[in-house]
Amino acid sequence: MLLIPCPHCGERPELEFRYAGEAHIARPADPSSTSDQEWAEYLYFRSNPKGLHIERWRHVSGCARFFNCVRDTVSDKILKTYPAGQPKPDLAVVLKEAGQ
Amino acid sequence: MSDLKITRRSAFEGLHPIQVEGSVTVAPTPYATRFSFRGDAKAASACSKGFGVLLPNDLLKAESDQGRTAISLGPDEWLLIAPDGEVESLEAAIAKALGDQHQSLVDISHRNTAFTVSGLKAETLLASGCLLDLHISAFPVGMATRTIYSKADIILWRTAPDTFHVELWRSFVPFVWGLLEEAAHEV
Ligand SMILES: [Zn+2]
C-alpha cells in the first residue's frame, strides 16, 4: 500500500486519503466579469501532465485537512507534501530536494 | 400533537460479548458527553478553562483528567469526552470561557459511541482491520488519532499499554463488532 506523508500526521496508509484534483487553481475573483472561455478554463481544463503534478489531497480519515502534494504521474512517487495555503513550490527545487 | 416517548438504546444492544480468556476483551464503554470543538489555538486555550482539561496543542494526543478527555484530531479540531449528562453544564462553562471568540462546539454525544479493546492481544485484534503500526514504540500510550478499521472511520486512543479506546459513529457498531468477533477467533 502507498504511504502518503500527511504534513500534519506523518506517513499514513493511502486508504485514509481522498484525492481532490489539481492544486493552486484560483477561482476568478469576479465570476460575473469573466468570459465563458475563462470560466470554462477555470472549471474544466487541467494541465494533466506526464510527470510532476501538483495536486490536492484530503486526509479524510486522519486529521481531515486538505493539503497539497507533488506526485510523479509516471512512477506514482510522492516527492513533497505541504499544508494548504503555502505557495506553489518550484518544481526544479522539489526535484533537487528529492535527489533526482 | 402526539405524545412521543423517546428511549435511548445502546448501539451495542443484542450484540454478543467478545472475550477470549486471558487474551483479549472488547467491552462497550458507558454513555458519555461528547463534543466536537473547532477553533484556533487561542480559542482552544480558552476552551480548556471551561472544559477543565488542557486541549493538547500537539497533534494526535489525548489529555485526560478526572474523567474528562480532550483529543487533538487535527490542527484546529478536538474531540471532548466527559461523563454522561454534562452536555448543558459544559456547554455553558465553555461558552462562558470563550466569550465572543470564534469557535464551533457541537454536541455529538448520541452520534458517537465507544468500546475498549484490552488484553495481551489487543494490538493483534485491532490489527485485523487497522492499517497503522500499533506497536507501543509507534503508537504509545496517550496517542490518539482518527483512522479506519476496515471501512469504518474510528478514533483510536491508547489508554494503557494493553488497552485501546475505540470511538466510532453508532451506526458503524454492528459492522465493526462483527469483524472483531470474527477476528477474535484467530488471535
Ligand atoms: Zn493528516
mmCIF file of C-alpha atoms and ligand atoms in Angstrom:
data_model
loop_
_atom_site.group_PDB
_atom_site.id
_atom_site.type_symbol
_atom_site.label_atom_id
_atom_site.label_comp_id
_atom_site.label_asym_id
_atom_site.label_seq_id
_atom_site.Cartn_x
_atom_site.Cartn_y
_atom_site.Cartn_z
ATOM 1 C CA MET A 1 0.000 0.000 0.000
ATOM 2 C CA LEU A 2 1.156 3.524 -0.784
ATOM 3 C CA LEU A 3 2.204 5.517 2.278
ATOM 4 C CA ILE A 4 1.349 9.192 1.943
ATOM 5 C CA PRO A 5 3.181 11.697 4.169
ATOM 6 C CA CYS A 6 0.464 13.964 5.567
ATOM 7 C CA PRO A 7 2.097 17.306 6.515
ATOM 8 C CA HIS A 8 0.232 17.128 9.850
ATOM 9 C CA CYS A 9 0.189 13.414 10.776
ATOM 10 C CA GLY A 10 3.219 11.923 9.036
ATOM 11 C CA GLU A 11 3.224 8.798 6.853
ATOM 12 C CA ARG A 12 -0.172 7.162 6.733
ATOM 13 C CA PRO A 13 -1.791 4.470 4.560
ATOM 14 C CA GLU A 14 -3.379 5.710 1.334
ATOM 15 C CA LEU A 15 -6.834 4.341 2.269
ATOM 16 C CA GLU A 16 -7.130 7.181 4.792
ATOM 17 C CA PHE A 17 -6.890 9.755 1.974
ATOM 18 C CA ARG A 18 -9.050 11.116 -0.844
ATOM 19 C CA TYR A 19 -7.721 12.712 -3.986
ATOM 20 C CA ALA A 20 -9.086 16.197 -4.745
ATOM 21 C CA GLY A 21 -7.730 17.258 -8.149
ATOM 22 C CA GLU A 22 -5.096 19.709 -9.317
ATOM 23 C CA ALA A 23 -3.862 22.266 -6.750
ATOM 24 C CA HIS A 24 -3.351 26.027 -6.959
ATOM 25 C CA ILE A 25 -6.353 26.738 -9.175
ATOM 26 C CA ALA A 26 -7.755 30.046 -8.031
ATOM 27 C CA ARG A 27 -11.428 30.809 -8.511
ATOM 28 C CA PRO A 28 -11.821 34.009 -10.529
ATOM 29 C CA ALA A 29 -12.303 36.872 -8.068
ATOM 30 C CA ASP A 30 -15.203 38.307 -10.057
ATOM 31 C CA PRO A 31 -17.016 35.468 -11.866
ATOM 32 C CA SER A 32 -19.618 37.760 -13.437
ATOM 33 C CA SER A 33 -16.944 39.586 -15.411
ATOM 34 C CA THR A 34 -15.163 36.515 -16.812
ATOM 35 C CA SER A 35 -15.813 35.315 -20.356
ATOM 36 C CA ASP A 36 -17.380 31.892 -20.943
ATOM 37 C CA GLN A 37 -13.976 30.697 -22.116
ATOM 38 C CA GLU A 38 -12.227 31.868 -18.931
ATOM 39 C CA TRP A 39 -14.911 30.293 -16.759
ATOM 40 C CA ALA A 40 -14.671 27.017 -18.674
ATOM 41 C CA GLU A 41 -10.882 27.079 -18.270
ATOM 42 C CA TYR A 42 -11.286 27.526 -14.522
ATOM 43 C CA LEU A 43 -13.922 24.802 -14.167
ATOM 44 C CA TYR A 44 -12.763 22.085 -16.511
ATOM 45 C CA PHE A 45 -9.333 22.499 -18.047
ATOM 46 C CA ARG A 46 -6.419 20.947 -16.189
ATOM 47 C CA SER A 47 -2.745 20.583 -17.001
ATOM 48 C CA ASN A 48 -2.786 16.751 -16.892
ATOM 49 C CA PRO A 49 1.000 16.380 -17.193
ATOM 50 C CA LYS A 50 3.012 13.230 -17.713
ATOM 51 C CA GLY A 51 5.448 13.700 -14.844
ATOM 52 C CA LEU A 52 5.271 16.052 -11.866
ATOM 53 C CA HIS A 53 1.764 17.082 -10.879
ATOM 54 C CA ILE A 54 0.801 19.362 -8.005
ATOM 55 C CA GLU A 55 -2.443 18.148 -6.538
ATOM 56 C CA ARG A 56 -4.776 18.416 -3.565
ATOM 57 C CA TRP A 57 -5.388 15.564 -1.186
ATOM 58 C CA ARG A 58 -7.510 15.310 1.907
ATOM 59 C CA HIS A 59 -6.519 13.197 4.891
ATOM 60 C CA VAL A 60 -10.177 12.487 5.428
ATOM 61 C CA SER A 61 -9.815 9.555 7.852
ATOM 62 C CA GLY A 62 -6.997 11.225 9.802
ATOM 63 C CA CYS A 63 -6.650 14.921 10.574
ATOM 64 C CA ALA A 64 -9.324 15.579 7.880
ATOM 65 C CA ARG A 65 -7.307 18.512 6.474
ATOM 66 C CA PHE A 66 -6.730 19.296 2.803
ATOM 67 C CA PHE A 67 -3.068 19.599 1.813
ATOM 68 C CA ASN A 68 -1.024 19.765 -1.366
ATOM 69 C CA CYS A 69 1.224 17.147 -2.851
ATOM 70 C CA VAL A 70 3.786 16.900 -5.658
ATOM 71 C CA ARG A 71 3.463 13.489 -7.311
ATOM 72 C CA ASP A 72 5.081 11.973 -10.372
ATOM 73 C CA THR A 73 2.218 10.656 -12.512
ATOM 74 C CA VAL A 74 4.564 8.162 -14.214
ATOM 75 C CA SER A 75 6.030 6.446 -11.138
ATOM 76 C CA ASP A 76 3.331 7.426 -8.598
ATOM 77 C CA LYS A 77 6.195 8.581 -6.366
ATOM 78 C CA ILE A 78 5.303 11.407 -3.985
ATOM 79 C CA LEU A 79 8.119 13.978 -3.828
ATOM 80 C CA LYS A 80 6.674 16.530 -1.426
ATOM 81 C CA THR A 81 3.596 17.377 0.614
ATOM 82 C CA TYR A 82 2.832 20.711 2.292
ATOM 83 C CA PRO A 83 -0.078 22.373 4.089
ATOM 84 C CA ALA A 84 -2.778 24.086 2.040
ATOM 85 C CA GLY A 85 -2.211 27.831 1.820
ATOM 86 C CA GLN A 86 1.532 27.637 1.168
ATOM 87 C CA PRO A 87 2.712 28.935 -2.220
ATOM 88 C CA LYS A 88 3.229 26.660 -5.189
ATOM 89 C CA PRO A 89 6.741 25.170 -4.933
ATOM 90 C CA ASP A 90 9.389 25.471 -7.638
ATOM 91 C CA LEU A 91 9.453 22.022 -9.259
ATOM 92 C CA ALA A 92 13.181 22.246 -10.050
ATOM 93 C CA VAL A 93 13.857 22.737 -6.338
ATOM 94 C CA VAL A 94 11.486 19.892 -5.419
ATOM 95 C CA LEU A 95 13.341 17.565 -7.799
ATOM 96 C CA LYS A 96 16.692 18.596 -6.380
ATOM 97 C CA GLU A 97 15.495 18.077 -2.790
ATOM 98 C CA ALA A 98 14.213 14.621 -3.733
ATOM 99 C CA GLY A 99 17.663 13.833 -5.160
ATOM 100 C CA GLN A 100 16.521 13.402 -8.750
ATOM 101 C CA MET B 1 -49.531 16.639 18.952
ATOM 102 C CA SER B 2 -48.853 13.013 19.634
ATOM 103 C CA ASP B 3 -47.085 12.025 22.786
ATOM 104 C CA LEU B 4 -43.631 10.870 21.852
ATOM 105 C CA LYS B 5 -41.748 8.762 24.293
ATOM 106 C CA ILE B 6 -38.095 8.622 23.347
ATOM 107 C CA THR B 7 -35.957 5.960 24.948
ATOM 108 C CA ARG B 8 -32.227 5.787 24.473
ATOM 109 C CA ARG B 9 -30.986 2.477 23.102
ATOM 110 C CA SER B 10 -27.398 1.375 23.302
ATOM 111 C CA ALA B 11 -25.752 0.747 19.937
ATOM 112 C CA PHE B 12 -24.392 -2.463 21.446
ATOM 113 C CA GLU B 13 -27.814 -3.896 22.353
ATOM 114 C CA GLY B 14 -28.145 -7.508 21.273
ATOM 115 C CA LEU B 15 -24.505 -7.966 20.312
ATOM 116 C CA HIS B 16 -22.569 -10.946 21.619
ATOM 117 C CA PRO B 17 -19.782 -10.174 24.062
ATOM 118 C CA ILE B 18 -16.271 -10.566 22.677
ATOM 119 C CA GLN B 19 -13.973 -12.189 25.175
ATOM 120 C CA VAL B 20 -11.104 -14.582 24.685
ATOM 121 C CA GLU B 21 -9.970 -15.829 28.081
ATOM 122 C CA GLY B 22 -6.536 -14.480 29.017
ATOM 123 C CA SER B 23 -6.123 -12.851 25.614
ATOM 124 C CA VAL B 24 -8.479 -10.029 24.683
ATOM 125 C CA THR B 25 -11.769 -8.433 25.743
ATOM 126 C CA VAL B 26 -13.911 -5.966 23.802
ATOM 127 C CA ALA B 27 -16.330 -4.085 26.036
ATOM 128 C CA PRO B 28 -18.712 -1.153 25.420
ATOM 129 C CA THR B 29 -17.981 1.968 27.470
ATOM 130 C CA PRO B 30 -20.742 3.782 29.418
ATOM 131 C CA TYR B 31 -22.735 6.607 27.816
ATOM 132 C CA ALA B 32 -20.757 9.834 27.720
ATOM 133 C CA THR B 33 -20.995 13.522 26.906
ATOM 134 C CA ARG B 34 -19.100 14.293 23.719
ATOM 135 C CA PHE B 35 -18.352 17.449 21.803
ATOM 136 C CA SER B 36 -16.582 18.241 18.584
ATOM 137 C CA PHE B 37 -14.693 21.503 19.121
ATOM 138 C CA ARG B 38 -13.251 23.559 16.264
ATOM 139 C CA GLY B 39 -11.220 26.703 16.742
ATOM 140 C CA ASP B 40 -7.734 28.206 16.657
ATOM 141 C CA ALA B 41 -5.064 27.858 19.362
ATOM 142 C CA LYS B 42 -6.374 30.870 21.283
ATOM 143 C CA ALA B 43 -9.930 29.513 21.320
ATOM 144 C CA ALA B 44 -8.605 26.088 22.357
ATOM 145 C CA SER B 45 -6.775 27.534 25.308
ATOM 146 C CA ALA B 46 -9.925 29.383 26.407
ATOM 147 C CA CYS B 47 -11.979 26.209 25.904
ATOM 148 C CA SER B 48 -9.514 24.337 28.157
ATOM 149 C CA LYS B 49 -10.532 26.604 31.036
ATOM 150 C CA GLY B 50 -14.227 25.875 30.568
ATOM 151 C CA PHE B 51 -13.726 22.155 29.988
ATOM 152 C CA GLY B 52 -11.268 21.612 32.845
ATOM 153 C CA VAL B 53 -8.719 19.696 30.772
ATOM 154 C CA LEU B 54 -5.989 21.226 28.648
ATOM 155 C CA LEU B 55 -6.783 20.798 24.947
ATOM 156 C CA PRO B 56 -3.435 19.482 23.637
ATOM 157 C CA ASN B 57 -1.665 21.671 21.079
ATOM 158 C CA ASP B 58 0.330 18.750 19.740
ATOM 159 C CA LEU B 59 -1.493 16.678 17.194
ATOM 160 C CA LEU B 60 -2.710 13.134 17.814
ATOM 161 C CA LYS B 61 -2.560 13.432 21.588
ATOM 162 C CA ALA B 62 -5.088 12.734 24.318
ATOM 163 C CA GLU B 63 -5.104 14.623 27.597
ATOM 164 C CA SER B 64 -7.199 13.261 30.478
ATOM 165 C CA ASP B 65 -8.069 14.471 33.938
ATOM 166 C CA GLN B 66 -10.801 13.386 36.358
ATOM 167 C CA GLY B 67 -12.907 11.531 33.818
ATOM 168 C CA ARG B 68 -12.601 14.170 31.105
ATOM 169 C CA THR B 69 -10.563 13.794 27.943
ATOM 170 C CA ALA B 70 -9.545 16.111 25.116
ATOM 171 C CA ILE B 71 -8.128 14.563 21.952
ATOM 172 C CA SER B 72 -6.455 16.641 19.226
ATOM 173 C CA LEU B 73 -7.639 15.201 15.925
ATOM 174 C CA GLY B 74 -6.420 17.864 13.507
ATOM 175 C CA PRO B 75 -4.781 21.316 13.501
ATOM 176 C CA ASP B 76 -7.992 23.012 14.693
ATOM 177 C CA GLU B 77 -10.170 20.131 15.795
ATOM 178 C CA TRP B 78 -10.611 18.400 19.157
ATOM 179 C CA LEU B 79 -12.870 15.677 20.499
ATOM 180 C CA LEU B 80 -14.019 16.307 24.065
ATOM 181 C CA ILE B 81 -15.312 13.440 26.197
ATOM 182 C CA ALA B 82 -16.859 13.800 29.671
ATOM 183 C CA PRO B 83 -19.169 11.731 31.886
ATOM 184 C CA ASP B 84 -22.791 11.305 30.764
ATOM 185 C CA GLY B 85 -25.272 14.094 31.486
ATOM 186 C CA GLU B 86 -22.902 17.054 31.361
ATOM 187 C CA VAL B 87 -23.925 18.498 27.993
ATOM 188 C CA GLU B 88 -25.722 21.588 29.312
ATOM 189 C CA SER B 89 -23.302 22.387 32.127
ATOM 190 C CA LEU B 90 -20.228 22.036 29.898
ATOM 191 C CA GLU B 91 -21.798 23.996 27.043
ATOM 192 C CA ALA B 92 -22.438 26.839 29.456
ATOM 193 C CA ALA B 93 -18.963 26.651 31.030
ATOM 194 C CA ILE B 94 -17.184 26.556 27.663
ATOM 195 C CA ALA B 95 -19.332 29.328 26.188
ATOM 196 C CA LYS B 96 -18.531 31.490 29.214
ATOM 197 C CA ALA B 97 -14.787 30.795 28.945
ATOM 198 C CA LEU B 98 -14.782 31.597 25.228
ATOM 199 C CA GLY B 99 -16.750 34.833 25.354
ATOM 200 C CA ASP B 100 -17.127 36.158 21.821
ATOM 201 C CA GLN B 101 -14.223 34.192 20.331
ATOM 202 C CA HIS B 102 -14.892 32.500 17.026
ATOM 203 C CA GLN B 103 -15.366 28.744 17.507
ATOM 204 C CA SER B 104 -17.709 25.823 16.992
ATOM 205 C CA LEU B 105 -18.881 23.430 19.677
ATOM 206 C CA VAL B 106 -21.148 20.606 18.519
ATOM 207 C CA ASP B 107 -22.819 18.079 20.801
ATOM 208 C CA ILE B 108 -22.119 14.614 19.349
ATOM 209 C CA SER B 109 -22.957 12.614 22.488
ATOM 210 C CA HIS B 110 -25.533 10.471 20.699
ATOM 211 C CA ARG B 111 -23.757 10.212 17.359
ATOM 212 C CA ASN B 112 -20.615 8.618 18.793
ATOM 213 C CA THR B 113 -20.231 5.619 20.979
ATOM 214 C CA ALA B 114 -17.161 3.717 22.116
ATOM 215 C CA PHE B 115 -15.730 0.438 23.297
ATOM 216 C CA THR B 116 -12.424 -0.678 24.752
ATOM 217 C CA VAL B 117 -10.162 -3.410 23.449
ATOM 218 C CA SER B 118 -7.937 -4.707 26.203
ATOM 219 C CA GLY B 119 -5.665 -7.595 27.000
ATOM 220 C CA LEU B 120 -2.399 -9.127 25.843
ATOM 221 C CA LYS B 121 -3.696 -9.488 22.290
ATOM 222 C CA ALA B 122 -5.422 -6.091 21.992
ATOM 223 C CA GLU B 123 -2.921 -4.919 19.362
ATOM 224 C CA THR B 124 -3.278 -8.126 17.370
ATOM 225 C CA LEU B 125 -7.066 -7.977 17.368
ATOM 226 C CA LEU B 126 -7.142 -4.345 16.208
ATOM 227 C CA ALA B 127 -4.541 -5.078 13.542
ATOM 228 C CA SER B 128 -7.177 -7.300 11.876
ATOM 229 C CA GLY B 129 -8.704 -4.146 10.386
ATOM 230 C CA CYS B 130 -6.482 -1.236 11.371
ATOM 231 C CA LEU B 131 -3.687 -0.221 9.000
ATOM 232 C CA LEU B 132 -1.479 1.679 11.447
ATOM 233 C CA ASP B 133 1.566 0.314 13.217
ATOM 234 C CA LEU B 134 0.140 -0.334 16.684
ATOM 235 C CA HIS B 135 3.390 -1.370 18.350
ATOM 236 C CA ILE B 136 3.883 0.640 21.517
ATOM 237 C CA SER B 137 7.010 2.277 20.053
ATOM 238 C CA ALA B 138 4.980 3.663 17.119
ATOM 239 C CA PHE B 139 1.653 4.156 18.915
ATOM 240 C CA PRO B 140 2.465 4.998 22.557
ATOM 241 C CA VAL B 141 0.106 5.422 25.496
ATOM 242 C CA GLY B 142 -1.635 8.801 25.176
ATOM 243 C CA MET B 143 -1.568 8.815 21.376
ATOM 244 C CA ALA B 144 -4.934 9.137 19.647
ATOM 245 C CA THR B 145 -5.938 9.584 16.039
ATOM 246 C CA ARG B 146 -8.745 9.222 13.595
ATOM 247 C CA THR B 147 -8.074 6.271 11.299
ATOM 248 C CA ILE B 148 -10.020 3.414 9.745
ATOM 249 C CA TYR B 149 -10.953 -0.076 10.872
ATOM 250 C CA SER B 150 -11.756 -1.979 7.698
ATOM 251 C CA LYS B 151 -14.033 0.597 6.019
ATOM 252 C CA ALA B 152 -15.294 2.419 9.112
ATOM 253 C CA ASP B 153 -13.859 5.672 10.449
ATOM 254 C CA ILE B 154 -12.774 5.236 14.055
ATOM 255 C CA ILE B 155 -10.832 7.242 16.606
ATOM 256 C CA LEU B 156 -8.209 5.085 18.226
ATOM 257 C CA TRP B 157 -6.740 6.099 21.577
ATOM 258 C CA ARG B 158 -4.242 4.043 23.542
ATOM 259 C CA THR B 159 -5.095 4.470 27.220
ATOM 260 C CA ALA B 160 -2.665 1.855 28.595
ATOM 261 C CA PRO B 161 -0.013 -0.446 27.111
ATOM 262 C CA ASP B 162 -2.631 -3.180 26.606
ATOM 263 C CA THR B 163 -5.805 -1.068 26.307
ATOM 264 C CA PHE B 164 -7.300 0.943 23.453
ATOM 265 C CA HIS B 165 -10.377 3.157 23.470
ATOM 266 C CA VAL B 166 -12.176 2.972 20.124
ATOM 267 C CA GLU B 167 -14.594 5.796 19.363
ATOM 268 C CA LEU B 168 -16.943 5.477 16.385
ATOM 269 C CA TRP B 169 -20.286 6.510 14.918
ATOM 270 C CA ARG B 170 -23.007 4.378 16.459
ATOM 271 C CA SER B 171 -24.277 3.153 13.092
ATOM 272 C CA PHE B 172 -20.870 1.567 12.390
ATOM 273 C CA VAL B 173 -21.032 -0.576 15.535
ATOM 274 C CA PRO B 174 -22.638 -3.743 14.064
ATOM 275 C CA PHE B 175 -20.135 -3.712 11.159
ATOM 276 C CA VAL B 176 -17.026 -3.230 13.305
ATOM 277 C CA TRP B 177 -18.243 -5.521 16.080
ATOM 278 C CA GLY B 178 -18.950 -8.334 13.609
ATOM 279 C CA LEU B 179 -15.455 -8.113 12.145
ATOM 280 C CA LEU B 180 -13.843 -8.035 15.592
ATOM 281 C CA GLU B 181 -15.911 -11.052 16.629
ATOM 282 C CA GLU B 182 -14.621 -12.975 13.608
ATOM 283 C CA ALA B 183 -11.035 -11.852 14.165
ATOM 284 C CA ALA B 184 -11.202 -12.787 17.857
ATOM 285 C CA HIS B 185 -11.454 -16.440 16.822
ATOM 286 C CA GLU B 186 -7.952 -16.189 15.404
ATOM 287 C CA VAL B 187 -5.962 -14.178 17.946
HETATM 288 ZN ZN ZN C 1 -3.262 14.151 8.499
#
